[in-house]
Short mmCIF file of C-alpha atoms in Angstrom, two decimals:
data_model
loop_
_atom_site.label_atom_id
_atom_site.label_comp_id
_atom_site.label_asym_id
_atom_site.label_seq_id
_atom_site.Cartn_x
_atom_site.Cartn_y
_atom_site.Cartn_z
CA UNK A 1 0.00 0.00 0.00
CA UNK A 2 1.20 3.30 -0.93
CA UNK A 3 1.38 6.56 1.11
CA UNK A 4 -0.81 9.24 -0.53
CA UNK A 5 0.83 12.69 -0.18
CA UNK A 6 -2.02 15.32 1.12
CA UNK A 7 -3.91 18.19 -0.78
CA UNK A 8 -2.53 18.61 -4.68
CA UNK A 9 1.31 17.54 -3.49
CA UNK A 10 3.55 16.89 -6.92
CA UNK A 11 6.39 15.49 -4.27
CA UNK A 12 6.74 15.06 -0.82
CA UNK A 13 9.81 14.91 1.36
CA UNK A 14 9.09 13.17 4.40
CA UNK A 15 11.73 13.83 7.73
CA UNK A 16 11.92 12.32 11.11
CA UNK A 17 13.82 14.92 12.33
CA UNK A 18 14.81 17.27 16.20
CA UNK A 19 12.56 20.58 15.14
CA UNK A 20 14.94 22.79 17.34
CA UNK A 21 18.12 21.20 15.31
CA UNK A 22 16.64 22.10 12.48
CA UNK A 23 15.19 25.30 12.86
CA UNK A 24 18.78 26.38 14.03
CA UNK A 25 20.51 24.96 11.47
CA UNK A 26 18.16 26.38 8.97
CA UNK A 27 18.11 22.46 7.12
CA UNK A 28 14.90 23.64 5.73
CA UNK A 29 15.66 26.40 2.78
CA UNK A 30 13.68 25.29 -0.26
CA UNK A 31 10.34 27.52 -0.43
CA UNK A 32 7.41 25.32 -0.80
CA UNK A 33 5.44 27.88 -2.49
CA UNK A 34 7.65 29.75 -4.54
CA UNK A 35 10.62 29.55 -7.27
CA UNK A 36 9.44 26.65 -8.63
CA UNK A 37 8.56 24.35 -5.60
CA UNK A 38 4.62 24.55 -6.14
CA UNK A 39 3.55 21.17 -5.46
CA UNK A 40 6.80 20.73 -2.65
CA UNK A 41 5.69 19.65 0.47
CA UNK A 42 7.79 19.23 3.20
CA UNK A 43 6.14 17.10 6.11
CA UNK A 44 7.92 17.14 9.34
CA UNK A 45 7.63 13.58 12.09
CA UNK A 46 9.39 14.88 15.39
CA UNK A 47 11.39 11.48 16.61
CA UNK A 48 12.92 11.00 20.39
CA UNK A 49 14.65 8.22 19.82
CA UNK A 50 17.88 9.27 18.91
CA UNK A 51 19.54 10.94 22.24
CA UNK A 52 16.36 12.00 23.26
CA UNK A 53 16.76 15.32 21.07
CA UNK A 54 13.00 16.17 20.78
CA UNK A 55 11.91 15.44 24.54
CA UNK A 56 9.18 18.84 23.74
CA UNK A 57 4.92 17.53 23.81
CA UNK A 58 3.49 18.17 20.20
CA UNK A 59 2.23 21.24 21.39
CA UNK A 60 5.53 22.64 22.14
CA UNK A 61 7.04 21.07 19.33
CA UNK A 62 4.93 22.92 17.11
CA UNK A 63 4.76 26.23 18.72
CA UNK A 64 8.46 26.33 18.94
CA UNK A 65 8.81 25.78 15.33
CA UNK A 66 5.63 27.62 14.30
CA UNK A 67 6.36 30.27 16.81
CA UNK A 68 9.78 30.99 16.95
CA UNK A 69 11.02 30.31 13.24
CA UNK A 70 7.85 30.74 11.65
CA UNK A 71 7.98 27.59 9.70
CA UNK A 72 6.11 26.68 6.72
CA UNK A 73 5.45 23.09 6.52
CA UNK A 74 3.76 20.17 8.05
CA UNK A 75 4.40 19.18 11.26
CA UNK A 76 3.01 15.85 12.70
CA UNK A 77 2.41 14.28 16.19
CA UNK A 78 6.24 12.84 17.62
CA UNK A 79 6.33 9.33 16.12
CA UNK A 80 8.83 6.06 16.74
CA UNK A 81 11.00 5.58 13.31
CA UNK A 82 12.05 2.12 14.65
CA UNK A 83 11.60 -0.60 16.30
CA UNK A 84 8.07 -2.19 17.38
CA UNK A 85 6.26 0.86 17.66
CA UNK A 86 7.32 2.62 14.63
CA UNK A 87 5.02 4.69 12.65
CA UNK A 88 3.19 2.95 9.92
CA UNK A 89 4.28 5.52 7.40
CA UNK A 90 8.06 4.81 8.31
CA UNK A 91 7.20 1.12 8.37
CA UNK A 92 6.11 1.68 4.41
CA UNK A 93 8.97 4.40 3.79
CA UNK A 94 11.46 1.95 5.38
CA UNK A 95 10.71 -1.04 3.07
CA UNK A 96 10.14 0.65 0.22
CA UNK A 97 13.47 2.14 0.17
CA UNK A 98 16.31 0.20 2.49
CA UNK A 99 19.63 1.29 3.47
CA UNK A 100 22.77 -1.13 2.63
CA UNK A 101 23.77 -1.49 6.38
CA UNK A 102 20.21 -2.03 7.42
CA UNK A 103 16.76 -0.60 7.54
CA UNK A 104 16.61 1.29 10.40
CA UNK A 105 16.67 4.79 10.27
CA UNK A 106 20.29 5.76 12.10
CA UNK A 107 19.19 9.27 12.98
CA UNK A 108 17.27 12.49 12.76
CA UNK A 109 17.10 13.89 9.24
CA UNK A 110 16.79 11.01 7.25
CA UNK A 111 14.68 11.79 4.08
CA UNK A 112 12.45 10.05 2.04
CA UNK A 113 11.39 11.62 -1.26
CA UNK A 114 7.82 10.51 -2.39
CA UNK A 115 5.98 10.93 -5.41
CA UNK A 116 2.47 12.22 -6.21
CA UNK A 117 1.15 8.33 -6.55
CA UNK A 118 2.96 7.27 -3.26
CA UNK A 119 5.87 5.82 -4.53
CA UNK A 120 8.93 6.34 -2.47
CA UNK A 121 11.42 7.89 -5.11
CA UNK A 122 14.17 7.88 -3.24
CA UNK A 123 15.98 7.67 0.84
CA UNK A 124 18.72 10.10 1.95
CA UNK A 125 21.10 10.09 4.51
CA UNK A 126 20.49 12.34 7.74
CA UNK A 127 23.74 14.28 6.83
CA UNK A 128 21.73 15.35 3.16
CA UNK A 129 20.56 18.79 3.00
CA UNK A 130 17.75 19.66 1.06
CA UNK A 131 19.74 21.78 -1.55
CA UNK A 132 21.58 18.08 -1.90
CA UNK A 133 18.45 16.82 -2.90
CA UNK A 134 17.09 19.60 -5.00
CA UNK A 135 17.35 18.28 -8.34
CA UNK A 136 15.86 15.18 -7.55
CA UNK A 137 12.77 17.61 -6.20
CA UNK A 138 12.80 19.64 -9.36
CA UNK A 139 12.40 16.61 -11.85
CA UNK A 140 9.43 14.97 -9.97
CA UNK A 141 7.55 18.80 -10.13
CA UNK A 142 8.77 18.74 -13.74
CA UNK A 143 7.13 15.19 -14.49
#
């Protein structure tokens, strides 16, 4: 079974990610709406499992990132990546695209690029910024 990406979404990238990392780190720097991203959309799973980074409720997740950086993009309920409680989603995202040494995701930031049927496109590494990925974003908006 496929993911479906929300509203009129031409591509998806999908992070587990610590929201306070990232907003200070600024890993999020492709407009969604603008420059040719219409159809991005950037959806954001808050993760504790790796050193306990995001230790925040949702609520404070979200205002802090909504709040204080003013951010522009989804932001879900904190899910489990691994293990026997992980997420659905990341139980899908995970076996549709693996990792050599494993499964698992290793640590915050790991991407997964979907397309607009659901198909994971393609898995990045937690040290991959966004503008590493961008031309991998550009030719699923361009299909």
């Amino acid at each position: 079974m496929a993911a479906r990406p929300t509203g009129a979404s031409e591509a998806l990238v999908v992070d587990n990610e610590d929201l306070e990392l990232v907003m200070n780190h600024r890993y999020f720097i492709l407009p969604t709406n603008s420059n040719g991203y219409a159809g991005l959309e950037i959806l954001a799973f808050p993760c504790n499992q790796f050193g306990a980074q995001e230790p925040g409720t949702n609520e404070e997740i979200v205002e802090f990132a909504c709040t204080r950086f003013k951010a522009e993009f989804s932001i879900f309920d904190k899910v489990d990546v691994n293990g026997n409680n992980a997420a659905p989603l990341y139980k899908f995202l995970k076996s549709s695209k693996g990792e050599v040494l494993g499964d698992n995701i290793k640590w915050n930031f790991s991407k997964f690029l979907v397309d607009k049927d659901g198909n994971v496109v393609d898995r990045y590494a937690p040290t991959t910024s966004l503008l590493s990925i961008e031309k991998d974003i550009k030719k699923l908006l361009d299909a």
